[in-house]
Structures are given as structure tokens and as C-alpha cells.
Coordinates of C-alpha atoms in Angstrom, one line a residue:
X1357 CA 0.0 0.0 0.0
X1358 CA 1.3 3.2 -1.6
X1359 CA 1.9 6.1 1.3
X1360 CA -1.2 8.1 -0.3
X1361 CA -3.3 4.8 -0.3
X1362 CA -2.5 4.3 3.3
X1363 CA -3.8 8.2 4.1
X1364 CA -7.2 7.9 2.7
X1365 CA -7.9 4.8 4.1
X1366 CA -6.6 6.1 7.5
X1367 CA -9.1 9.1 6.6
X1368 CA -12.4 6.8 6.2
X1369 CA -11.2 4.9 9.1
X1370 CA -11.3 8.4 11.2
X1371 CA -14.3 9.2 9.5
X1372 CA -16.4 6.0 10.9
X1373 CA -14.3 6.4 14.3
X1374 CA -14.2 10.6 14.8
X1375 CA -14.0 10.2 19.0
X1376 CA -10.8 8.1 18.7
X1377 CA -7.3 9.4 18.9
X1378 CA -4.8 9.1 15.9
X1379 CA -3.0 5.5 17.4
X1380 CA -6.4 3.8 17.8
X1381 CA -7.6 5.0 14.6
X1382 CA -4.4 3.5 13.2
X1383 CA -4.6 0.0 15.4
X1384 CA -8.1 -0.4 13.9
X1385 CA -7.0 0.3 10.4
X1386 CA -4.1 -1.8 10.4
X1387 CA -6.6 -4.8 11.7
X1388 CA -8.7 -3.9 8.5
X1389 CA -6.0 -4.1 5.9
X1390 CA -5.3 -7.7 7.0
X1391 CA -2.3 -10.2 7.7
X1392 CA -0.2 -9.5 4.3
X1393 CA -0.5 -5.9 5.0
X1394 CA 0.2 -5.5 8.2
X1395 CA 3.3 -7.8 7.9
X1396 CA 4.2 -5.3 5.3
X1397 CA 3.5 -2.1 7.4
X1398 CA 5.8 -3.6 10.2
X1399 CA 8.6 -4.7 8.1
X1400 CA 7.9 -1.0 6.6
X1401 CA 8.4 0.5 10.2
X1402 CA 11.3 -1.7 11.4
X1403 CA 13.7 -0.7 8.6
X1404 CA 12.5 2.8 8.9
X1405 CA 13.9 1.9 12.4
X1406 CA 16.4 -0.3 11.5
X1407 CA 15.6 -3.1 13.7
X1408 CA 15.8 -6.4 12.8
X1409 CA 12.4 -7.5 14.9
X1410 CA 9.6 -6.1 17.1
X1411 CA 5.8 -6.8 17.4
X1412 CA 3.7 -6.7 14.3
X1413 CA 1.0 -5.0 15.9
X1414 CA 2.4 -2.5 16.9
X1415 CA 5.1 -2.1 14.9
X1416 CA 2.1 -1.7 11.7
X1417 CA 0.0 1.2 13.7
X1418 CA 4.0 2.8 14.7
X1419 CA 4.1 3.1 10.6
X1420 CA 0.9 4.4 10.1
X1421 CA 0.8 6.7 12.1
X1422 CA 4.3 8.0 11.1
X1423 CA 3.2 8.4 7.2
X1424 CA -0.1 10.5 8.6
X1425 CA 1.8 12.6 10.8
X1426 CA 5.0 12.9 8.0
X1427 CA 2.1 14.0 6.0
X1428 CA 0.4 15.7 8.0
X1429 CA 3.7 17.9 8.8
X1430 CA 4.6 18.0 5.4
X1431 CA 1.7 20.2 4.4
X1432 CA 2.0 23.4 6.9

């Protein structure tokens, strides 16, 4: 998933979930996308990191939320 891809679907996420902070936005996302995906978000996040191993939970919602908020940042 394609850092724009992963933005919008953070955005309907947050749009079904509006009294939830950005992290459990992301946690429910990341249980959406599915096994493959979040395997990929994690590996994503643990290079990023450069870490050879962590949880895949929470490694996944760490990357997710990183690409909203780099985004996020990017536009002000």
C-alpha cells in the first residue's frame, strides 16, 4: 500500500471512528488491511527503524501513524 493509499484509508477509518485518537484509529486500520499488509506495514516500520524484529502489531499502527503525521507535517 502506496503512502497516499495508506492516508485515505486512515481518513475513512477516522471518519467512521471521529472520537478516537490518531494511534487507535491507526490499530483499527491496520486490523482492517489484513495479515499481508500488516506484515508489510511492520517490516515498513522496522527498517525505517532499523531493527531487525519487534511486534507486528504495533510495529504496523507505529508506521501508520508515522506516514499520517509525516504528511500531516509536510503540508503546513
Amino acid at each position: 500500500m502506496r503512502d497516499e493509499e495508506l492516508v485515505v484509508a486512515f481518513a475513512l477509518t477516522r471518519l467512521d471512528h471521529p472520537g478516537l485518537d490518531l494511534e487507535e484509529v491507526a490499530a483499527l486500520l491496520v486490523r482492517r488491511v489484513g495479515p499481508e499488509e500488516m506484515l508489510e506495514l511492520a517490516a515498513h516500520n522496522l527498517a525505517d527503524r532499523g531493527e531487525l524484529r519487534g511486534a507486528l502489531l504495533e510495529a504496523a499502527v507505529e508506521r501508520v501513524v508515522r506516514v499520517v503525521l509525516a504528511l500531516r507535517d509536510a503540508q503546513d
